[in-house]
XYZ file of N, CA and C in Angstrom:
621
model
N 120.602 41.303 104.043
C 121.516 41.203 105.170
C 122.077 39.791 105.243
N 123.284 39.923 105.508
C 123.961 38.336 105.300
C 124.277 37.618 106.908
N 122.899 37.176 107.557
C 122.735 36.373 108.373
C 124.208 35.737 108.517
N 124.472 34.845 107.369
C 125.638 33.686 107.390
C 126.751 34.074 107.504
N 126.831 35.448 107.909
C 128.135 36.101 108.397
C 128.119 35.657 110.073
N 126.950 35.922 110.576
C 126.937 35.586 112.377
C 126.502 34.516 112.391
N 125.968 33.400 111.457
C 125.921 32.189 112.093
C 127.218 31.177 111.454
N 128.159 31.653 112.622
C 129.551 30.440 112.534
C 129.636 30.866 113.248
N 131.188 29.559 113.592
C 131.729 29.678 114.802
C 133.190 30.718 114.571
N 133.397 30.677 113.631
C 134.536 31.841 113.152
C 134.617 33.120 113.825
N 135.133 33.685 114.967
C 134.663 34.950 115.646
C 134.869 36.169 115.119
N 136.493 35.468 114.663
C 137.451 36.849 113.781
C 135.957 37.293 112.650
N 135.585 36.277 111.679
C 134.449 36.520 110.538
C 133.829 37.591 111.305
N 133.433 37.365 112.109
C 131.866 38.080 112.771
C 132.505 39.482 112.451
N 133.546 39.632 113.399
C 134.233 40.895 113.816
C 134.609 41.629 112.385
N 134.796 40.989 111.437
C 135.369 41.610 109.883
C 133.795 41.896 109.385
N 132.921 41.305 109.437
C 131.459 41.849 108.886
C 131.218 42.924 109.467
N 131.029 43.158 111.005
C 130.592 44.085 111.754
C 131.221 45.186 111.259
N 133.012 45.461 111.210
C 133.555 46.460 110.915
C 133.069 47.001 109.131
N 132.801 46.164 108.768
C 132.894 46.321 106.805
C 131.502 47.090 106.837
N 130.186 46.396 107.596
C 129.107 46.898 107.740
C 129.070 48.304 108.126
N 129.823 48.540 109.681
C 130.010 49.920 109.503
C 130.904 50.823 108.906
N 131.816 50.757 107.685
C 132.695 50.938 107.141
C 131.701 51.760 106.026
N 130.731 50.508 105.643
C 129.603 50.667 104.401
C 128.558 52.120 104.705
N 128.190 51.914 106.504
C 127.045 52.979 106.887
C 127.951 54.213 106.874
N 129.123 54.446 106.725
C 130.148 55.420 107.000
C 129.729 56.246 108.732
N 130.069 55.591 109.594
C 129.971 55.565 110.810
C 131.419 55.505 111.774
N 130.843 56.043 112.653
C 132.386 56.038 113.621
C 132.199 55.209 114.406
N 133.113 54.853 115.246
C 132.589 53.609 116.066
C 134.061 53.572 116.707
N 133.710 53.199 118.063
C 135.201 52.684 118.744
C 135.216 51.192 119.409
N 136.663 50.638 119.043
C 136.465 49.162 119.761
C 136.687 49.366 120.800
N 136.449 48.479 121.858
C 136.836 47.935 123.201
C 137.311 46.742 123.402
N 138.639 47.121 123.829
C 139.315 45.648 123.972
C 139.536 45.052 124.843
N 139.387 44.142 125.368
C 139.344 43.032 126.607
C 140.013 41.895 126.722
N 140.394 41.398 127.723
C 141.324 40.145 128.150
C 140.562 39.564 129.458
N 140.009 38.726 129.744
C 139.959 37.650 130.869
C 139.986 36.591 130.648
N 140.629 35.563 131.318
C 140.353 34.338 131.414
C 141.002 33.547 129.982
N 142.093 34.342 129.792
C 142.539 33.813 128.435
C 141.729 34.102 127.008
N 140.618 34.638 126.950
C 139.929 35.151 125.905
C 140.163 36.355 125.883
N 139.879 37.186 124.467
C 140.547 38.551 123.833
C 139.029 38.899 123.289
N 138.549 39.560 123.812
C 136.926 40.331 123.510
C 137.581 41.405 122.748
N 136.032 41.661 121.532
C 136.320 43.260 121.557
C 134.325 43.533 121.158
N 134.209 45.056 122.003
C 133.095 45.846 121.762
C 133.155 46.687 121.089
N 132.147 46.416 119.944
C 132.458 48.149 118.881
C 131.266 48.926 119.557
N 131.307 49.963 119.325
C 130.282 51.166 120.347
C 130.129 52.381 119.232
N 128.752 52.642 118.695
C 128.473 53.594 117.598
C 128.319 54.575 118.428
N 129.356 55.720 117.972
C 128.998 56.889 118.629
C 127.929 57.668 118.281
N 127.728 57.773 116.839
C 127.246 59.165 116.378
C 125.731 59.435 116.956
N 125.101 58.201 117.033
C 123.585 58.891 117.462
C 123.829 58.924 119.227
N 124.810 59.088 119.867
C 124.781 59.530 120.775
C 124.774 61.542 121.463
N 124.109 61.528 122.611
C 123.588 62.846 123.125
C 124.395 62.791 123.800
N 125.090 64.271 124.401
C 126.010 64.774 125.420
C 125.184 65.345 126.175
N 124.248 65.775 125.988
C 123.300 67.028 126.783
C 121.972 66.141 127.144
N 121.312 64.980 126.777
C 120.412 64.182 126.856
C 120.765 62.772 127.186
N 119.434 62.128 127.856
C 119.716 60.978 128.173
C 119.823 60.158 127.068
N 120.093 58.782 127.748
C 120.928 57.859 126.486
C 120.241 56.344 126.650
N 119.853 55.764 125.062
C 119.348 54.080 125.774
C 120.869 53.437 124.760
N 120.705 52.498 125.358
C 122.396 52.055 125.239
C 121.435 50.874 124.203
N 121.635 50.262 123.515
C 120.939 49.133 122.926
C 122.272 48.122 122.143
N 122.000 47.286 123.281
C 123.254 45.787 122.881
C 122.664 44.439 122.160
N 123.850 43.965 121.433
C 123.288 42.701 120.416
C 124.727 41.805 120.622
N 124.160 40.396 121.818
C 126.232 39.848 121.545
C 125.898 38.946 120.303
N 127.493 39.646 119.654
C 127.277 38.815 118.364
C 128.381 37.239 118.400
N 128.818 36.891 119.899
C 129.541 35.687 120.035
C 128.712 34.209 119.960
N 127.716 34.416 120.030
C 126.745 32.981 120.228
C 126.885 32.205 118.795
N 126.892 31.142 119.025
C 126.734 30.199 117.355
C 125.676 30.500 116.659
N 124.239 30.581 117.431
C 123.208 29.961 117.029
C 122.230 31.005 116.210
N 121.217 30.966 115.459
C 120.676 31.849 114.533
C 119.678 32.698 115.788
N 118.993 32.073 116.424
C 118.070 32.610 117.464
C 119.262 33.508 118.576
N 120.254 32.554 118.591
C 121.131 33.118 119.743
C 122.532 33.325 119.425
N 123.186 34.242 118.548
C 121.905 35.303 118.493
C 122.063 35.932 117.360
N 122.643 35.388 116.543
C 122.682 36.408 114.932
C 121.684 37.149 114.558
N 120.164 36.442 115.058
C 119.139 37.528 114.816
C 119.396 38.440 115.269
N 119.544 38.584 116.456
C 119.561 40.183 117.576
C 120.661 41.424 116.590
N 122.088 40.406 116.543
C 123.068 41.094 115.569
C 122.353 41.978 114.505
N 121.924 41.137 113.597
C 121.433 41.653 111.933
C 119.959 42.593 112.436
N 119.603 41.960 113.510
C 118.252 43.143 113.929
C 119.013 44.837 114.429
N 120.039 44.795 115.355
C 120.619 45.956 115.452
C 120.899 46.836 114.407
N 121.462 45.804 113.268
C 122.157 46.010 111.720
C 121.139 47.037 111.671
N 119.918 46.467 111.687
C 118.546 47.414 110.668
C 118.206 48.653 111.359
N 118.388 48.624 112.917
C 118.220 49.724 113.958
C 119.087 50.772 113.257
N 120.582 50.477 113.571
C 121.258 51.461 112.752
C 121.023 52.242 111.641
N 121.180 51.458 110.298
C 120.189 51.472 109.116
C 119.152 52.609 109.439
N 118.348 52.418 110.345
C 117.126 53.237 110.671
C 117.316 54.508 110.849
N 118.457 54.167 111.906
C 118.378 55.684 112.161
C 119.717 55.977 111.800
N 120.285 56.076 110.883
C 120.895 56.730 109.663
C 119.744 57.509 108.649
N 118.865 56.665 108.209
C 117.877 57.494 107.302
C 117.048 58.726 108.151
N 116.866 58.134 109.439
C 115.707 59.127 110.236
C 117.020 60.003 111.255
N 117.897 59.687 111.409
C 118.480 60.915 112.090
C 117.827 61.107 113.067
N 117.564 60.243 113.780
C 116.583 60.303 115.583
C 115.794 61.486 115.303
N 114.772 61.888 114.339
C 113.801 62.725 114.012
C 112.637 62.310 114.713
N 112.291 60.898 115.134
C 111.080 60.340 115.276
C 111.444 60.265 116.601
N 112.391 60.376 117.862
C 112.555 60.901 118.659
C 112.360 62.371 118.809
N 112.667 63.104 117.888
C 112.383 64.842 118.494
C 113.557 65.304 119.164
N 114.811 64.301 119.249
C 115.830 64.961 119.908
C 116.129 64.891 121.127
N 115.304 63.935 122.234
C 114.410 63.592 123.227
C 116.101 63.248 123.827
N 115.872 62.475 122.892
C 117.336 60.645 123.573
C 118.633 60.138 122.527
N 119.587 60.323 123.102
C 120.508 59.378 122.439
C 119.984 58.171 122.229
N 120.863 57.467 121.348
C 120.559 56.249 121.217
C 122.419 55.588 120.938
N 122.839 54.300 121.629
C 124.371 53.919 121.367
C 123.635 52.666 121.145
N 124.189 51.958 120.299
C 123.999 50.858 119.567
C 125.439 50.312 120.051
N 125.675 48.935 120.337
C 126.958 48.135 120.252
C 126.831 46.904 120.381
N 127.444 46.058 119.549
C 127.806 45.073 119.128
C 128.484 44.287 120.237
N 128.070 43.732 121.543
C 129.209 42.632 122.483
C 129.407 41.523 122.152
N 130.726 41.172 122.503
C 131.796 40.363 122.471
C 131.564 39.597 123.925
N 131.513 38.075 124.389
C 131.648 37.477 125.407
C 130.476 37.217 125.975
N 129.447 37.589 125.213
C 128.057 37.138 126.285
C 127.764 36.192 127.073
N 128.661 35.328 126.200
C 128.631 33.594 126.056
C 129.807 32.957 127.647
N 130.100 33.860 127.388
C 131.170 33.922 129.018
C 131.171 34.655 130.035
N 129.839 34.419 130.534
C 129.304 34.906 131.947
C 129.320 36.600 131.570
N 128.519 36.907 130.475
C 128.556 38.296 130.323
C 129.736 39.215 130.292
N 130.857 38.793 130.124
C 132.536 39.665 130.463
C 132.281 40.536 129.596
N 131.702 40.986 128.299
C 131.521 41.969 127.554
C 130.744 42.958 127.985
N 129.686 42.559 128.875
C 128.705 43.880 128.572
C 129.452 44.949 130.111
N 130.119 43.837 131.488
C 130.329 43.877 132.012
C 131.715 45.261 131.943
N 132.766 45.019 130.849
C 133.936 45.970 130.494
C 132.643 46.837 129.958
N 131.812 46.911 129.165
C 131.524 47.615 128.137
C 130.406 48.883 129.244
N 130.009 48.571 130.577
C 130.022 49.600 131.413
C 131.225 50.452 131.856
N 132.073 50.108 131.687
C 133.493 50.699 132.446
C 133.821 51.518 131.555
N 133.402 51.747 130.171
C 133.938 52.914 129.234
C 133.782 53.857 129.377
N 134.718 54.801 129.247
C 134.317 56.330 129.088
C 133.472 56.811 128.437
N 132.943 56.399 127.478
C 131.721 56.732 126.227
C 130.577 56.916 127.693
N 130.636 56.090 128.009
C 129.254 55.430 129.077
C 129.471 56.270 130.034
N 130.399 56.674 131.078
C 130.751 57.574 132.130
C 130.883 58.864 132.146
N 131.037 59.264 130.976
C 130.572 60.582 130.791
C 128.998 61.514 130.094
N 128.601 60.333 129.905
C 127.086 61.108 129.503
C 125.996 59.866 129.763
N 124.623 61.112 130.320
C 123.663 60.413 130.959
C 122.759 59.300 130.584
N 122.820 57.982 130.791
C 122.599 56.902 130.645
C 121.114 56.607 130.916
N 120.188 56.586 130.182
C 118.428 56.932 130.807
C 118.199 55.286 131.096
N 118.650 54.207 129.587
C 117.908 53.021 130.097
C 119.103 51.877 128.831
N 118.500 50.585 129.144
C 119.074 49.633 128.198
C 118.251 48.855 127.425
N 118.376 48.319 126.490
C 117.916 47.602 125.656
C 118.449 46.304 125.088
N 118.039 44.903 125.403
C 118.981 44.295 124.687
C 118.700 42.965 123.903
N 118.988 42.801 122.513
C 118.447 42.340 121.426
C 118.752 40.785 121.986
N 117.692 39.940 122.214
C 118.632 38.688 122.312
C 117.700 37.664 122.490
N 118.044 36.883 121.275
C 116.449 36.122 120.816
C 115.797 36.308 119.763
N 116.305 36.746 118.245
C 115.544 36.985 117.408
C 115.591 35.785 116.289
N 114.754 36.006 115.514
C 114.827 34.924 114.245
C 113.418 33.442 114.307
N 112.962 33.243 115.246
C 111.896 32.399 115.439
C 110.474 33.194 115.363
N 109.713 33.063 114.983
C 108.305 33.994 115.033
C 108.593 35.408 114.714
N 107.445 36.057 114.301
C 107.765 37.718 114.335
C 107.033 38.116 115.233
N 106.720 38.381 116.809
C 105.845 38.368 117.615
C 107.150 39.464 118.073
N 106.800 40.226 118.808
C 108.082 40.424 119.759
C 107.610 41.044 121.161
N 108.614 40.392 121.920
C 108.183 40.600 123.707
C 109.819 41.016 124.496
N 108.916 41.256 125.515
C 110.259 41.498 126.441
C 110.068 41.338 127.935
N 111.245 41.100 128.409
C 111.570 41.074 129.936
C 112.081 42.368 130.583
N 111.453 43.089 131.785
C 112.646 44.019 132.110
C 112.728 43.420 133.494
N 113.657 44.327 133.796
C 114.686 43.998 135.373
C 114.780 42.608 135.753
N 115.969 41.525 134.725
C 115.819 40.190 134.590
C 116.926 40.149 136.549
N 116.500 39.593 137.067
C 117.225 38.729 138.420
C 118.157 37.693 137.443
N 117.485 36.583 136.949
C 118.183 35.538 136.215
C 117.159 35.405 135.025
N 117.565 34.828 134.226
C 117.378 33.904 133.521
C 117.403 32.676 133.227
N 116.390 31.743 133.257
C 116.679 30.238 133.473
C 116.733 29.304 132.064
N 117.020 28.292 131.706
C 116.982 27.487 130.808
C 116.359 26.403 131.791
N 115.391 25.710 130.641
C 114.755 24.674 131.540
C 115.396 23.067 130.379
N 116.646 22.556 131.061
C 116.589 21.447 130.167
C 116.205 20.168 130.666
N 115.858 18.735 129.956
C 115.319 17.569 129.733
C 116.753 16.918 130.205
N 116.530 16.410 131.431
C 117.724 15.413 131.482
C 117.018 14.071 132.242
N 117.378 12.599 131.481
C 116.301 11.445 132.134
C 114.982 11.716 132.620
N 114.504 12.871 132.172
C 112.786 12.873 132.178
C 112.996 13.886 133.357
N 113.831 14.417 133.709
C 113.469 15.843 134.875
C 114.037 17.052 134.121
N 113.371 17.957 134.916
C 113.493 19.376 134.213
C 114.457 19.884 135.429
N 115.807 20.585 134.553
C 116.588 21.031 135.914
C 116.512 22.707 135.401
N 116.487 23.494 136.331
C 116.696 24.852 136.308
C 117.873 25.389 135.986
N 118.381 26.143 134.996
C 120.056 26.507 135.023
C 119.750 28.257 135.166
N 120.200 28.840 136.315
C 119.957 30.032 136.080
C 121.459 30.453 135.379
N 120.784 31.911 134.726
C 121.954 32.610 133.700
C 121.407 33.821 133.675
N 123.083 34.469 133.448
C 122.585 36.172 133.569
C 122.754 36.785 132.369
N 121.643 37.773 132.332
C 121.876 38.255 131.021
C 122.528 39.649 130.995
N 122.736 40.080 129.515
C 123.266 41.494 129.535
C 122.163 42.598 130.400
N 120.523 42.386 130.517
C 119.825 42.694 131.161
C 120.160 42.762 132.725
N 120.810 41.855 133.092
C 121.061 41.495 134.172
C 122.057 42.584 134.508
N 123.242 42.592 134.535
C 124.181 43.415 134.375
C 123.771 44.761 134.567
N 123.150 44.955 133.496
C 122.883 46.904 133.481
C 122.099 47.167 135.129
N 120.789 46.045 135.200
C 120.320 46.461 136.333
C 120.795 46.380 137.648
N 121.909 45.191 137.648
C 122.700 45.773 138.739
C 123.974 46.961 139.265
N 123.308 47.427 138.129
C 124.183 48.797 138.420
C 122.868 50.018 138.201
N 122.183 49.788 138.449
C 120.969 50.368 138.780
C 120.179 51.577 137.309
N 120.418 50.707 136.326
C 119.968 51.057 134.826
C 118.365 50.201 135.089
N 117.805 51.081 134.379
C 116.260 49.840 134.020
C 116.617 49.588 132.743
N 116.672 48.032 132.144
C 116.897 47.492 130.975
C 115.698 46.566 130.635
N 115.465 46.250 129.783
C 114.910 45.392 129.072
C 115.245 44.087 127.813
N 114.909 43.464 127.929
C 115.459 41.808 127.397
C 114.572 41.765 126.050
N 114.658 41.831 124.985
C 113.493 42.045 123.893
C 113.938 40.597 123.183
N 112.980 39.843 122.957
C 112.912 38.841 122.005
C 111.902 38.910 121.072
N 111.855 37.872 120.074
C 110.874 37.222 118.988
C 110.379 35.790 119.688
N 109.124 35.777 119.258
C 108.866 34.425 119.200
C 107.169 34.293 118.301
N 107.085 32.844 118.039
C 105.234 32.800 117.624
C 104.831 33.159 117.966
N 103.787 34.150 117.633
C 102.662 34.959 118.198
C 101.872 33.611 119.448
N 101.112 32.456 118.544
C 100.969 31.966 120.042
C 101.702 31.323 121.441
N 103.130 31.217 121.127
C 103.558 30.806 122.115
C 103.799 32.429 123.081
N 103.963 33.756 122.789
C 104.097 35.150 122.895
C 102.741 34.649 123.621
N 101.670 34.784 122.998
C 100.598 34.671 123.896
C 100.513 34.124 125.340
N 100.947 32.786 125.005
C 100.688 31.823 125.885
C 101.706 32.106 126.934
N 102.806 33.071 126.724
C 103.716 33.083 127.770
C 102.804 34.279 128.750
N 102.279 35.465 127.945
C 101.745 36.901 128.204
C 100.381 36.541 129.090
N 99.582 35.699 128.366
C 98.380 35.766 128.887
C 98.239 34.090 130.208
N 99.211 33.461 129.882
C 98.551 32.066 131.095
C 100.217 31.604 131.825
N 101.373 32.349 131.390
C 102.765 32.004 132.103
C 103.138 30.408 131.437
N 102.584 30.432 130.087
C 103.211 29.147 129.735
C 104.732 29.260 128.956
N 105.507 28.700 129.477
C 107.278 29.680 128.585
C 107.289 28.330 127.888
N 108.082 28.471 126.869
C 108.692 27.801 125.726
C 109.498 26.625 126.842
N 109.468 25.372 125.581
C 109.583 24.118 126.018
C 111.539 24.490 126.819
N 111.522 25.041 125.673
C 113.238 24.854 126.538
C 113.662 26.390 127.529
N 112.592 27.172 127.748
C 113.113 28.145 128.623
C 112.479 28.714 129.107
N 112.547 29.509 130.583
C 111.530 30.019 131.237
C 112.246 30.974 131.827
N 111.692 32.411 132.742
C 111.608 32.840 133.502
C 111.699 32.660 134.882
């Protein structure tokens, strides 16, 4: 998987991998196109492992961030979800649940992607059970999660004080529209620990 496709700042790039990738899985997929604030988003949205008659987990990866943790991992981790269930054909479900996989655009700008990417018809016409959303991968292979995020904080170092920045995530979003979602990351198994078992969060971010 070619990581070094999502880590630049090139957006158009991102957007030409994503499409070629699913071009390659021979998949359908529809964009979503967006305008605020002078920026031009777009959401691709995999239809096919979606249910009309069953509930649905929506599972998002924004692929706008620079950074490898934030979030090209999450991206190339969806990549493999797909992948997955192309070979398994939601068999290991039983038929239970849709599953929509999509790729957002704008995370990085107060969420404006995931935000349009509720307003679709894909989404408004069939039953929506829960969310999932990739964001945070590539550091440790441990993996954890947050559900029903309020905020999200960054804790940064400025002249020796720690200031709080709250931020919302795509987690955020779904649950205020009354979805239960979940925030899934990676990290070292002992810092995973240390967050799970004594509330110690990583030097640069907390809860």
């Amino acid at each position: 998987m070619k990581i070094r496709e999502f880590y630049c700042f090139d957006i158009e790039r991102k957007r030409r991998f994503i499409k070629s990738f699913l071009a390659k899985m021979n998949l359908n997929y529809e964009t979503q196109i967006f305008k605020e604030n002078g920026y031009k988003g777009v959401n691709f949205l995999i239809k096919k492992f979606k249910r009309q008659d069953r509930p649905n987990i929506v599972v998002t990866a924004h692929y706008d961030g620079i950074g490898a943790y934030d979030n090209s991992g999450g991206s190339v981790g969806l990549m493999w979800l797909i992948k997955w269930m192309q070979l398994d054909k939601l068999k290991l479900l039983k038929d239970k649940l849709g599953i929509i996989p999509v790729f957002t655009d704008a995370e990085e700008r107060k969420v404006i992607g995931v935000k349009y990417l509720l307003k679709h018809k894909i989404l408004k016409k069939i039953p929506i059970y829960g969310h999932i959303a990739l964001d945070g991968f590539g550091i440790g292979c441990s993996i954890g999660g947050f559900w029903n995020l309020r905020n999200l904080y960054a804790r940064l170092n400025s002249y020796s004080r720690v200031i709080p920045m709250p931020i919302k995530g795509e987690s955020t979003i779904f649950q205020s529209k009354g979805i239960f979602s979940v925030h899934v990351f990676s990290l070292p198994s002992q810092q995973l620990n240390g967050l799970i078992k004594r509330n110690i969060f990583p030097d640069t971010w907390k809860i």
